[in-house]
mmCIF file of C-alpha atoms and ligand atoms in Angstrom:
data_model
loop_
_atom_site.group_PDB
_atom_site.id
_atom_site.type_symbol
_atom_site.label_atom_id
_atom_site.label_comp_id
_atom_site.label_asym_id
_atom_site.label_seq_id
_atom_site.Cartn_x
_atom_site.Cartn_y
_atom_site.Cartn_z
ATOM 1 C CA MET K 256 -0.334 0.192 0.088
ATOM 2 C CA THR K 257 1.729 3.424 -1.285
ATOM 3 C CA GLU K 258 0.043 4.802 2.050
ATOM 4 C CA ASP K 259 2.229 3.133 4.521
ATOM 5 C CA ILE K 260 5.589 3.955 1.966
ATOM 6 C CA THR K 261 7.547 7.206 2.542
ATOM 7 C CA GLY K 262 11.261 6.706 1.698
ATOM 8 C CA PRO K 263 12.242 6.637 -2.107
ATOM 9 C CA GLN K 264 14.180 3.454 -1.752
ATOM 10 C CA ASP K 265 10.253 2.028 -0.722
ATOM 11 C CA LEU K 266 9.124 3.369 -3.967
ATOM 12 C CA GLN K 267 11.517 1.893 -5.927
ATOM 13 C CA ALA K 268 10.853 -1.459 -4.341
ATOM 14 C CA LEU K 269 7.281 -0.857 -4.575
ATOM 15 C CA TYR K 270 7.885 -0.113 -8.791
ATOM 16 C CA ASP K 271 10.082 -3.069 -9.196
ATOM 17 C CA SER K 272 7.946 -5.640 -7.514
ATOM 18 C CA VAL K 273 4.778 -4.304 -9.124
ATOM 19 C CA MET K 274 6.985 -4.974 -12.414
ATOM 20 C CA GLU K 275 8.100 -8.496 -11.653
ATOM 21 C CA LYS K 276 4.477 -9.601 -10.489
ATOM 22 C CA ASP K 277 3.056 -8.348 -13.897
ATOM 23 C CA SER K 278 5.917 -10.089 -15.738
ATOM 24 C CA LYS K 279 5.441 -13.158 -13.684
ATOM 25 C CA TYR K 280 1.341 -13.579 -13.222
ATOM 26 C CA VAL K 281 -0.225 -11.386 -16.117
ATOM 27 C CA MET K 282 -0.320 -12.162 -19.586
ATOM 28 C CA GLN K 283 1.752 -10.034 -21.747
ATOM 29 C CA THR K 284 -0.567 -9.094 -24.231
ATOM 30 C CA TYR K 285 -0.157 -5.416 -23.668
ATOM 31 C CA GLY K 286 2.392 -2.663 -24.824
ATOM 32 C CA ARG K 287 2.636 -0.933 -21.092
ATOM 33 C CA GLN K 288 4.181 2.391 -20.484
ATOM 34 C CA PRO K 289 6.483 1.810 -18.008
ATOM 35 C CA ILE K 290 4.655 3.704 -15.082
ATOM 36 C CA VAL K 291 2.554 2.818 -12.153
ATOM 37 C CA LEU K 292 -0.426 5.431 -11.443
ATOM 38 C CA SER K 293 -1.855 5.314 -8.237
ATOM 39 C CA LYS K 294 -4.160 8.766 -8.179
ATOM 40 C CA GLY K 295 -6.138 10.733 -10.215
ATOM 41 C CA THR K 296 -8.075 14.195 -10.027
ATOM 42 C CA GLY K 297 -9.949 15.762 -13.279
ATOM 43 C CA ALA K 298 -7.539 15.422 -16.106
ATOM 44 C CA LEU K 299 -4.295 14.716 -14.074
ATOM 45 C CA VAL K 300 -2.695 11.487 -12.696
ATOM 46 C CA GLN K 301 -0.156 10.622 -10.334
ATOM 47 C CA ASP K 302 2.342 7.844 -10.478
ATOM 48 C CA ILE K 303 3.843 6.439 -7.127
ATOM 49 C CA TYR K 304 6.383 8.482 -7.213
ATOM 50 C CA GLY K 305 4.129 11.374 -7.071
ATOM 51 C CA LYS K 306 4.982 12.580 -10.282
ATOM 52 C CA GLU K 307 1.887 14.018 -11.954
ATOM 53 C CA TYR K 308 1.132 13.886 -15.530
ATOM 54 C CA ILE K 309 -1.725 15.742 -17.602
ATOM 55 C CA ASP K 310 -4.002 12.758 -19.179
ATOM 56 C CA CYS K 311 -4.582 12.941 -22.610
ATOM 57 C CA VAL K 312 -5.431 9.380 -22.745
ATOM 58 C CA ALA K 313 -8.275 9.237 -20.225
ATOM 59 C CA GLY K 314 -8.442 4.947 -20.002
ATOM 60 C CA ILE K 315 -9.142 5.393 -23.827
ATOM 61 C CA ALA K 316 -11.878 7.999 -24.005
ATOM 62 C CA VAL K 317 -13.134 6.483 -20.560
ATOM 63 C CA ASN K 318 -12.750 8.812 -18.084
ATOM 64 C CA ASN K 319 -14.939 12.006 -19.873
ATOM 65 C CA VAL K 320 -15.741 13.327 -16.483
ATOM 66 C CA GLY K 321 -12.663 13.127 -15.413
ATOM 67 C CA HIS K 322 -10.768 10.989 -12.728
ATOM 68 C CA CYS K 323 -12.845 10.219 -9.659
ATOM 69 C CA HIS K 324 -15.382 12.649 -10.042
ATOM 70 C CA PRO K 325 -16.624 13.496 -6.216
ATOM 71 C CA THR K 326 -20.458 13.147 -8.044
ATOM 72 C CA VAL K 327 -19.451 9.919 -9.195
ATOM 73 C CA VAL K 328 -17.411 8.824 -6.227
ATOM 74 C CA ARG K 329 -20.272 9.510 -3.921
ATOM 75 C CA ALA K 330 -22.810 7.611 -6.129
ATOM 76 C CA ILE K 331 -20.560 4.563 -5.993
ATOM 77 C CA GLN K 332 -20.225 4.855 -2.389
ATOM 78 C CA ALA K 333 -23.752 5.301 -1.863
ATOM 79 C CA GLN K 334 -25.033 1.982 -4.018
ATOM 80 C CA VAL K 335 -22.317 0.364 -2.920
ATOM 81 C CA GLU K 336 -23.658 0.309 1.027
ATOM 82 C CA LYS K 337 -27.263 -0.718 0.021
ATOM 83 C CA LEU K 338 -26.739 -3.128 -3.158
ATOM 84 C CA MET K 339 -24.187 -4.249 -5.912
ATOM 85 C CA HIS K 340 -25.518 -7.052 -7.991
ATOM 86 C CA VAL K 341 -28.810 -8.733 -8.063
ATOM 87 C CA SER K 342 -28.907 -10.313 -11.779
ATOM 88 C CA ASN K 343 -31.254 -9.348 -14.139
ATOM 89 C CA LEU K 344 -33.876 -11.937 -12.567
ATOM 90 C CA TYR K 345 -35.214 -9.197 -10.744
ATOM 91 C CA TYR K 346 -35.888 -5.346 -10.916
ATOM 92 C CA THR K 347 -34.127 -2.286 -9.940
ATOM 93 C CA GLU K 348 -35.193 1.216 -9.529
ATOM 94 C CA ILE K 349 -31.859 2.552 -10.461
ATOM 95 C CA GLN K 350 -31.600 0.072 -13.848
ATOM 96 C CA ALA K 351 -34.850 1.692 -15.075
ATOM 97 C CA GLU K 352 -34.023 5.314 -14.165
ATOM 98 C CA LEU K 353 -30.886 4.909 -16.077
ATOM 99 C CA ALA K 354 -32.763 3.146 -19.000
ATOM 100 C CA GLU K 355 -34.953 6.299 -19.309
ATOM 101 C CA ALA K 356 -32.218 8.816 -18.932
ATOM 102 C CA LEU K 357 -30.308 6.820 -22.126
ATOM 103 C CA VAL K 358 -32.979 7.018 -24.069
ATOM 104 C CA SER K 359 -33.420 10.368 -23.739
ATOM 105 C CA ILE K 360 -30.006 11.359 -24.730
ATOM 106 C CA THR K 361 -29.994 8.832 -27.558
ATOM 107 C CA GLY K 362 -32.941 9.229 -28.833
ATOM 108 C CA MET K 363 -33.642 5.559 -29.145
ATOM 109 C CA MET K 364 -36.466 3.498 -28.269
ATOM 110 C CA ARG K 365 -35.260 0.250 -25.876
ATOM 111 C CA ILE K 366 -31.616 -0.307 -23.999
ATOM 112 C CA PHE K 367 -29.977 -3.846 -23.458
ATOM 113 C CA PHE K 368 -27.707 -3.377 -20.808
ATOM 114 C CA CYS K 369 -24.258 -5.318 -20.694
ATOM 115 C CA ASN K 370 -20.372 -4.636 -19.501
ATOM 116 C CA SER K 371 -18.033 -3.276 -22.120
ATOM 117 C CA GLY K 372 -17.693 -2.084 -25.763
ATOM 118 C CA ALA K 373 -17.104 -5.722 -26.954
ATOM 119 C CA GLU K 374 -20.090 -7.458 -25.488
ATOM 120 C CA ALA K 375 -22.435 -4.239 -26.899
ATOM 121 C CA MET K 376 -21.195 -4.830 -30.041
ATOM 122 C CA GLU K 377 -21.379 -8.835 -29.975
ATOM 123 C CA GLY K 378 -25.188 -7.846 -28.816
ATOM 124 C CA ALA K 379 -25.778 -5.510 -31.729
ATOM 125 C CA MET K 380 -24.794 -8.128 -34.309
ATOM 126 C CA LYS K 381 -26.751 -10.740 -32.722
ATOM 127 C CA LEU K 382 -29.678 -8.426 -32.425
ATOM 128 C CA ALA K 383 -29.259 -7.183 -36.016
ATOM 129 C CA ARG K 384 -29.031 -10.643 -37.403
ATOM 130 C CA LEU K 385 -32.111 -11.700 -35.306
ATOM 131 C CA VAL K 386 -34.551 -8.904 -36.889
ATOM 132 C CA SER K 387 -32.894 -9.273 -40.765
ATOM 133 C CA GLY K 388 -32.736 -12.712 -40.727
ATOM 134 C CA LYS K 389 -30.016 -12.293 -42.589
ATOM 135 C CA SER K 390 -26.237 -13.147 -41.378
ATOM 136 C CA ALA K 391 -23.602 -10.966 -43.095
ATOM 137 C CA PHE K 392 -21.995 -7.593 -42.258
ATOM 138 C CA VAL K 393 -20.598 -4.501 -44.045
ATOM 139 C CA ALA K 394 -17.752 -2.686 -42.063
ATOM 140 C CA ALA K 395 -15.137 -0.397 -43.119
ATOM 141 C CA ASP K 396 -11.627 -0.666 -43.861
ATOM 142 C CA HIS K 397 -9.384 0.574 -40.015
ATOM 143 C CA SER K 398 -12.744 -0.233 -38.029
ATOM 144 C CA PHE K 399 -12.168 -1.278 -34.650
ATOM 145 C CA HIS K 400 -15.317 -3.140 -33.081
ATOM 146 C CA GLY K 401 -13.926 -5.158 -30.184
ATOM 147 C CA ARG K 402 -11.736 -8.379 -29.170
ATOM 148 C CA THR K 403 -14.422 -11.010 -28.642
ATOM 149 C CA ILE K 404 -14.599 -13.442 -31.755
ATOM 150 C CA GLY K 405 -17.773 -12.314 -33.233
ATOM 151 C CA ALA K 406 -16.837 -8.242 -32.882
ATOM 152 C CA LEU K 407 -13.583 -9.033 -34.152
ATOM 153 C CA SER K 408 -14.840 -10.680 -37.498
ATOM 154 C CA VAL K 409 -16.010 -6.682 -38.502
ATOM 155 C CA THR K 410 -12.610 -5.159 -37.422
ATOM 156 C CA HIS K 411 -10.476 -4.615 -40.042
ATOM 157 C CA ARG K 412 -6.666 -4.793 -38.915
ATOM 158 C CA SER K 413 -5.047 -8.072 -39.396
ATOM 159 C CA ILE K 414 -2.903 -7.824 -36.321
ATOM 160 C CA TYR K 415 -6.015 -7.971 -34.342
ATOM 161 C CA ARG K 416 -7.537 -10.483 -36.423
ATOM 162 C CA ASP K 417 -5.469 -12.932 -38.366
ATOM 163 C CA PRO K 418 -4.249 -15.145 -35.618
ATOM 164 C CA PHE K 419 -7.956 -15.856 -34.738
ATOM 165 C CA MET K 420 -9.288 -16.612 -38.013
ATOM 166 C CA PRO K 421 -12.131 -18.333 -39.357
ATOM 167 C CA PRO K 422 -14.226 -15.304 -38.306
ATOM 168 C CA VAL K 423 -17.264 -16.099 -36.894
ATOM 169 C CA SER K 424 -19.018 -14.122 -39.763
ATOM 170 C CA SER K 425 -17.030 -15.547 -42.682
ATOM 171 C CA GLU K 426 -19.488 -13.086 -44.662
ATOM 172 C CA THR K 427 -18.094 -9.726 -43.873
ATOM 173 C CA THR K 428 -17.217 -6.953 -46.369
ATOM 174 C CA PHE K 429 -14.505 -4.652 -45.926
ATOM 175 C CA VAL K 430 -14.957 -1.427 -47.653
ATOM 176 C CA PRO K 431 -13.053 2.150 -47.746
ATOM 177 C CA TYR K 432 -14.424 4.202 -44.668
ATOM 178 C CA SER K 433 -16.297 7.646 -46.159
ATOM 179 C CA ASP K 434 -16.886 6.086 -49.812
ATOM 180 C CA ALA K 435 -20.913 5.562 -49.533
ATOM 181 C CA ASP K 436 -20.765 4.092 -53.119
ATOM 182 C CA ALA K 437 -18.573 1.213 -51.978
ATOM 183 C CA ILE K 438 -21.421 0.246 -49.210
ATOM 184 C CA ARG K 439 -23.828 0.419 -51.770
ATOM 185 C CA HIS K 440 -21.994 -1.930 -54.332
ATOM 186 C CA ALA K 441 -20.935 -4.417 -51.082
ATOM 187 C CA ILE K 442 -24.821 -4.787 -49.610
ATOM 188 C CA SER K 443 -25.794 -8.151 -51.009
ATOM 189 C CA GLU K 444 -29.050 -10.077 -50.067
ATOM 190 C CA SER K 445 -27.652 -12.006 -47.379
ATOM 191 C CA THR K 446 -26.297 -8.621 -45.435
ATOM 192 C CA ALA K 447 -27.820 -7.747 -42.242
ATOM 193 C CA ALA K 448 -26.035 -4.697 -41.496
ATOM 194 C CA VAL K 449 -23.630 -2.007 -42.233
ATOM 195 C CA ILE K 450 -21.753 -1.131 -39.255
ATOM 196 C CA LEU K 451 -19.650 1.959 -38.901
ATOM 197 C CA GLU K 452 -18.117 4.259 -36.311
ATOM 198 C CA PRO K 453 -19.271 7.392 -36.973
ATOM 199 C CA ILE K 454 -15.845 8.614 -36.612
ATOM 200 C CA GLN K 455 -12.797 5.957 -36.232
ATOM 201 C CA GLY K 456 -11.318 6.060 -33.323
ATOM 202 C CA GLU K 457 -8.630 3.180 -32.802
ATOM 203 C CA GLY K 458 -8.076 3.370 -36.901
ATOM 204 C CA GLY K 459 -6.491 6.970 -36.741
ATOM 205 C CA VAL K 460 -9.253 9.292 -35.588
ATOM 206 C CA ASN K 461 -11.003 9.747 -39.101
ATOM 207 C CA VAL K 462 -13.471 11.715 -39.941
ATOM 208 C CA PRO K 463 -15.877 10.909 -42.588
ATOM 209 C CA ASP K 464 -17.070 13.488 -45.348
ATOM 210 C CA PRO K 465 -19.896 15.563 -44.224
ATOM 211 C CA GLU K 466 -22.493 13.597 -46.240
ATOM 212 C CA TYR K 467 -21.379 10.028 -45.905
ATOM 213 C CA LEU K 468 -23.536 8.967 -43.306
ATOM 214 C CA LYS K 469 -26.438 10.305 -44.813
ATOM 215 C CA GLU K 470 -25.830 8.669 -47.966
ATOM 216 C CA VAL K 471 -25.329 5.383 -46.053
ATOM 217 C CA ARG K 472 -28.534 5.938 -43.896
ATOM 218 C CA GLU K 473 -30.400 6.066 -47.232
ATOM 219 C CA ILE K 474 -28.568 3.247 -49.129
ATOM 220 C CA CYS K 475 -29.838 1.357 -45.990
ATOM 221 C CA ASP K 476 -33.089 2.214 -46.507
ATOM 222 C CA GLU K 477 -33.321 1.480 -50.028
ATOM 223 C CA THR K 478 -31.994 -1.935 -49.672
ATOM 224 C CA GLY K 479 -33.389 -2.667 -46.236
ATOM 225 C CA THR K 480 -30.280 -2.909 -44.623
ATOM 226 C CA LEU K 481 -29.771 -2.387 -40.607
ATOM 227 C CA LEU K 482 -27.327 0.505 -40.106
ATOM 228 C CA ILE K 483 -25.521 0.324 -36.761
ATOM 229 C CA PHE K 484 -23.753 2.771 -35.132
ATOM 230 C CA ASP K 485 -20.893 1.791 -32.982
ATOM 231 C CA GLU K 486 -20.523 4.732 -30.541
ATOM 232 C CA VAL K 487 -18.272 2.943 -27.928
ATOM 233 C CA GLN K 488 -15.464 5.685 -28.213
ATOM 234 C CA THR K 489 -18.049 8.714 -29.586
ATOM 235 C CA GLY K 490 -20.502 8.858 -27.079
ATOM 236 C CA PHE K 491 -21.276 10.892 -23.986
ATOM 237 C CA GLY K 492 -19.851 14.168 -24.733
ATOM 238 C CA ARG K 493 -16.458 13.029 -26.161
ATOM 239 C CA THR K 494 -16.718 14.942 -29.721
ATOM 240 C CA GLY K 495 -18.925 17.578 -28.339
ATOM 241 C CA THR K 496 -22.586 16.155 -28.570
ATOM 242 C CA TRP K 497 -23.664 13.338 -26.236
ATOM 243 C CA PHE K 498 -23.180 11.120 -29.390
ATOM 244 C CA CYS K 499 -21.318 11.536 -32.767
ATOM 245 C CA LYS K 500 -24.020 10.752 -34.568
ATOM 246 C CA GLU K 501 -25.858 14.137 -33.811
ATOM 247 C CA HIS K 502 -23.222 15.631 -35.996
ATOM 248 C CA PHE K 503 -24.444 14.285 -39.120
ATOM 249 C CA GLY K 504 -28.002 14.235 -38.459
ATOM 250 C CA VAL K 505 -28.466 10.390 -39.008
ATOM 251 C CA GLU K 506 -30.223 7.945 -36.645
ATOM 252 C CA PRO K 507 -28.826 4.401 -36.761
ATOM 253 C CA ASP K 508 -30.992 1.466 -36.087
ATOM 254 C CA ILE K 509 -29.247 0.063 -33.652
ATOM 255 C CA MET K 510 -26.384 1.803 -31.221
ATOM 256 C CA SER K 511 -23.313 0.510 -28.965
ATOM 257 C CA MET K 512 -22.010 2.607 -26.475
ATOM 258 C CA ALA K 513 -19.412 1.681 -23.307
ATOM 259 C CA LYS K 514 -16.460 3.538 -22.585
ATOM 260 C CA ALA K 515 -17.069 6.733 -21.074
ATOM 261 C CA MET K 516 -20.507 5.523 -20.324
ATOM 262 C CA ALA K 517 -20.282 5.240 -16.529
ATOM 263 C CA GLY K 518 -17.563 7.261 -15.372
ATOM 264 C CA GLY K 519 -14.485 5.042 -15.472
ATOM 265 C CA PHE K 520 -16.915 2.111 -14.301
ATOM 266 C CA PRO K 521 -17.324 -0.578 -16.820
ATOM 267 C CA MET K 522 -20.055 -0.678 -18.460
ATOM 268 C CA GLY K 523 -21.682 -1.050 -21.912
ATOM 269 C CA ALA K 524 -25.225 -0.886 -23.639
ATOM 270 C CA ILE K 525 -26.772 -1.255 -26.760
ATOM 271 C CA ALA K 526 -29.804 1.121 -27.973
ATOM 272 C CA ALA K 527 -32.412 0.337 -30.805
ATOM 273 C CA ARG K 528 -35.370 1.659 -32.330
ATOM 274 C CA SER K 529 -38.567 0.829 -31.447
ATOM 275 C CA GLU K 530 -39.860 -2.127 -33.734
ATOM 276 C CA ILE K 531 -35.834 -3.635 -32.812
ATOM 277 C CA SER K 532 -35.956 -5.697 -30.169
ATOM 278 C CA PHE K 533 -34.624 -9.215 -28.695
ATOM 279 C CA GLY K 534 -37.541 -11.200 -27.395
ATOM 280 C CA ARG K 535 -37.402 -13.141 -24.209
ATOM 281 C CA GLY K 536 -34.263 -15.284 -23.594
ATOM 282 C CA GLN K 537 -32.690 -14.143 -26.720
ATOM 283 C CA HIS K 538 -29.700 -12.343 -25.436
ATOM 284 C CA ALA K 539 -28.837 -12.355 -21.663
ATOM 285 C CA SER K 540 -25.880 -10.908 -19.218
ATOM 286 C CA THR K 541 -25.315 -11.476 -15.695
ATOM 287 C CA PHE K 542 -23.784 -8.371 -14.587
ATOM 288 C CA GLY K 543 -25.463 -6.177 -17.415
ATOM 289 C CA GLY K 544 -26.732 -3.042 -15.259
ATOM 290 C CA SER K 545 -25.932 -3.828 -12.176
ATOM 291 C CA PRO K 546 -27.125 -1.383 -9.554
ATOM 292 C CA LEU K 547 -23.428 -0.116 -9.097
ATOM 293 C CA ALA K 548 -22.614 0.531 -12.512
ATOM 294 C CA CYS K 549 -26.124 1.959 -13.200
ATOM 295 C CA ALA K 550 -25.511 4.420 -10.243
ATOM 296 C CA ALA K 551 -22.076 5.504 -11.824
ATOM 297 C CA ALA K 552 -23.664 5.910 -15.040
ATOM 298 C CA LEU K 553 -26.497 7.921 -13.795
ATOM 299 C CA ALA K 554 -24.002 10.345 -11.916
ATOM 300 C CA SER K 555 -21.871 10.447 -14.880
ATOM 301 C CA ILE K 556 -24.338 11.949 -17.085
ATOM 302 C CA GLU K 557 -25.804 13.979 -14.217
ATOM 303 C CA VAL K 558 -21.946 15.396 -14.268
ATOM 304 C CA ILE K 559 -21.837 16.165 -18.081
ATOM 305 C CA LYS K 560 -25.087 17.949 -17.967
ATOM 306 C CA GLU K 561 -24.200 20.045 -14.808
ATOM 307 C CA GLU K 562 -21.050 21.312 -15.586
ATOM 308 C CA LYS K 563 -22.022 21.765 -19.543
ATOM 309 C CA LEU K 564 -19.252 18.926 -20.624
ATOM 310 C CA LEU K 565 -20.690 19.007 -23.818
ATOM 311 C CA LYS K 566 -20.074 22.688 -24.599
ATOM 312 C CA ARG K 567 -16.670 22.496 -22.525
ATOM 313 C CA SER K 568 -15.862 19.285 -24.644
ATOM 314 C CA THR K 569 -16.679 21.535 -28.147
ATOM 315 C CA GLU K 570 -14.922 24.688 -26.743
ATOM 316 C CA ASN K 571 -11.796 22.661 -25.535
ATOM 317 C CA GLY K 572 -11.493 20.683 -28.738
ATOM 318 C CA THR K 573 -11.896 24.074 -31.161
ATOM 319 C CA TYR K 574 -8.846 25.816 -28.933
ATOM 320 C CA PHE K 575 -6.675 22.782 -28.680
ATOM 321 C CA MET K 576 -6.996 22.245 -32.657
ATOM 322 C CA GLY K 577 -6.269 25.587 -32.875
ATOM 323 C CA LYS K 578 -3.177 25.818 -30.935
ATOM 324 C CA LEU K 579 -1.989 22.199 -32.346
ATOM 325 C CA ARG K 580 -2.373 23.864 -35.691
ATOM 326 C CA SER K 581 -0.487 27.008 -34.635
ATOM 327 C CA MET K 582 2.777 24.892 -34.484
ATOM 328 C CA ASP K 583 4.657 25.179 -37.440
ATOM 329 C CA ARG K 584 6.104 21.646 -37.852
ATOM 330 C CA GLU K 585 6.781 19.535 -40.716
ATOM 331 C CA ASP K 586 6.691 16.499 -39.168
ATOM 332 C CA ILE K 587 2.770 16.740 -38.831
ATOM 333 C CA VAL K 588 0.749 15.425 -41.610
ATOM 334 C CA GLU K 589 -2.889 16.537 -40.318
ATOM 335 C CA ILE K 590 -4.598 17.847 -37.126
ATOM 336 C CA ARG K 591 -7.854 16.330 -37.451
ATOM 337 C CA GLY K 592 -10.970 15.450 -35.098
ATOM 338 C CA LYS K 593 -14.079 17.008 -33.349
ATOM 339 C CA GLY K 594 -14.874 18.359 -30.042
ATOM 340 C CA LEU K 595 -12.001 16.416 -27.558
ATOM 341 C CA MET K 596 -11.425 13.754 -30.088
ATOM 342 C CA ILE K 597 -8.219 14.668 -31.865
ATOM 343 C CA GLY K 598 -5.827 13.066 -34.093
ATOM 344 C CA VAL K 599 -2.728 14.444 -35.145
ATOM 345 C CA GLU K 600 -1.144 12.288 -37.905
ATOM 346 C CA THR K 601 2.591 12.321 -37.855
ATOM 347 C CA LYS K 602 5.304 11.493 -40.862
ATOM 348 C CA TYR K 603 7.122 9.044 -38.337
ATOM 349 C CA PRO K 604 5.531 6.337 -35.816
ATOM 350 C CA CYS K 605 4.425 8.271 -32.944
ATOM 351 C CA SER K 606 5.502 5.916 -30.144
ATOM 352 C CA LYS K 607 8.794 8.070 -29.792
ATOM 353 C CA PHE K 608 6.503 11.414 -29.280
ATOM 354 C CA VAL K 609 4.811 9.751 -26.379
ATOM 355 C CA ASP K 610 7.650 8.185 -24.752
ATOM 356 C CA PHE K 611 9.144 12.275 -24.457
ATOM 357 C CA ALA K 612 5.592 13.358 -23.278
ATOM 358 C CA ARG K 613 5.456 11.234 -20.462
ATOM 359 C CA GLU K 614 9.207 11.754 -19.354
ATOM 360 C CA ASN K 615 7.720 15.404 -19.396
ATOM 361 C CA GLY K 616 4.331 15.010 -17.742
ATOM 362 C CA VAL K 617 2.041 14.088 -20.683
ATOM 363 C CA LEU K 618 0.294 10.888 -21.585
ATOM 364 C CA LEU K 619 -0.520 10.149 -24.395
ATOM 365 C CA ASN K 620 -1.152 7.665 -26.935
ATOM 366 C CA CYS K 621 -0.218 6.712 -30.427
ATOM 367 C CA THR K 622 -3.105 4.606 -32.585
ATOM 368 C CA SER K 623 -2.529 3.464 -36.188
ATOM 369 C CA ASP K 624 1.156 3.873 -35.684
ATOM 370 C CA SER K 625 1.296 7.104 -36.538
ATOM 371 C CA VAL K 626 -1.428 8.973 -35.175
ATOM 372 C CA LEU K 627 -1.577 10.742 -31.606
ATOM 373 C CA ARG K 628 -4.860 10.077 -30.496
ATOM 374 C CA LEU K 629 -5.912 13.025 -27.782
ATOM 375 C CA VAL K 630 -8.630 12.463 -25.468
ATOM 376 C CA PRO K 631 -8.245 13.641 -22.323
ATOM 377 C CA PRO K 632 -10.804 14.485 -20.032
ATOM 378 C CA LEU K 633 -13.826 16.806 -20.774
ATOM 379 C CA MET K 634 -12.986 19.680 -18.133
ATOM 380 C CA ILE K 635 -9.214 19.763 -19.013
ATOM 381 C CA THR K 636 -8.248 23.571 -18.540
ATOM 382 C CA LYS K 637 -6.963 25.407 -21.201
ATOM 383 C CA LYS K 638 -3.847 26.234 -19.449
ATOM 384 C CA GLN K 639 -3.434 22.662 -19.120
ATOM 385 C CA ILE K 640 -3.914 22.522 -23.053
ATOM 386 C CA ASP K 641 -1.574 24.877 -23.346
ATOM 387 C CA THR K 642 1.255 23.126 -21.441
ATOM 388 C CA VAL K 643 0.379 19.230 -23.596
ATOM 389 C CA VAL K 644 1.034 21.406 -27.166
ATOM 390 C CA ASP K 645 4.205 22.836 -25.538
ATOM 391 C CA VAL K 646 5.228 19.043 -24.755
ATOM 392 C CA ILE K 647 3.843 17.962 -28.216
ATOM 393 C CA GLU K 648 5.909 20.751 -30.123
ATOM 394 C CA GLN K 649 8.890 20.089 -28.410
ATOM 395 C CA ALA K 650 8.797 16.357 -28.859
HETATM 396 C C1 PLP M 11 -13.097 0.282 -27.819
HETATM 397 C C2 PLP M 11 -13.903 0.376 -28.367
HETATM 398 C C3 PLP M 11 -14.422 -1.212 -28.577
HETATM 399 C C4 PLP M 11 -14.545 -2.323 -27.880
HETATM 400 O O1 PLP M 11 -14.612 -1.689 -26.031
HETATM 401 P P1 PLP M 11 -14.299 -3.147 -25.267
HETATM 402 O O2 PLP M 11 -14.605 -2.139 -24.283
HETATM 403 O O3 PLP M 11 -12.367 -2.721 -25.102
HETATM 404 O O4 PLP M 11 -14.523 -4.368 -25.831
HETATM 405 C C5 PLP M 11 -15.455 -1.266 -29.554
HETATM 406 N N1 PLP M 11 -15.814 -0.229 -30.471
HETATM 407 C C6 PLP M 11 -14.836 1.261 -30.445
HETATM 408 C C7 PLP M 11 -15.194 1.977 -31.650
HETATM 409 C C8 PLP M 11 -14.184 0.795 -29.580
HETATM 410 O O5 PLP M 11 -13.410 2.079 -29.276
#
């Protein structure tokens, strides 16, 4: 426990012990940054040595309301003393309340609760197969929808997919992103749904042409194909609106959400239009919509409203991108994004930027090899943004 430790030697011993245990006992799947984090508040996190970092990763677009927001912490504390888990064999007031809140912010009709982004995508794909009676999917190049076998079969990148093939859905057609005609050609008699991220996250913060999703919606309507939006990363204010679909004025038939949904607590969900639903017994999740997760999600939604974080996300995003664009750097190819979902494409692999920034107190994430993905908590201050831009410039 860090609380009992004072001397630098103790801290070094603690650090070494964490490293050793991880290397011995944890499957080595992650390329981790060599720091041990122990605390966080707002847009800042601290490692065990007390070194502070401005967090532009936010647990991969999860901590939209910042680390340990007091409203979320209090809601979890209050709920944990009452009831943590009962399963979906029973009703709870808090789950009903959250479902109502989600219907209101998504504009969809019904919710199914689960625990992660991949699980939400699995559910969305099952639902699409159920209501369409068809089995194939059309997905985009550079898409990312999760690591379970089903979600993986509509995820594009070969290092994620190839070792685990054949896919469950052998009928996924990948098409270039932001090319509506390609979708028109790819849809066949057997296509259940088109699956798209309204802005691609993992694929490099790719913002589509403004008319793209509208055209895709029309194509889906003409061909009787369902449209699934994966809003796992783009949801809950990340791009300056509750959900990214609002920027494009397009409604999907089914949408998935997770990451920032419960203010840092694990949770996911599917939302769907009125006539699209599972019937009794057709889908389930033991932990889905647990009272604890629901309390965290309701509190997080309240914080986004109370602190006007949608507006903050838009303003901060505009400020951040403006500052980044004012850097006159030849090694930057493009700066793109919406709200506080920002990509800085560099001419070189960006992992060395990440190391330099971390050493200088800024956490950055490099995705798609050469895109710095900036997804800080929405309440990051202008001063913190200035510091981040300074560090990126030096890097
Ligand atoms: C992160 C992510 C997922 C997967 O979420 P997990 O919670 O890691 O399973 C799916 N889709 C998108 C767009 C994501 O960003």
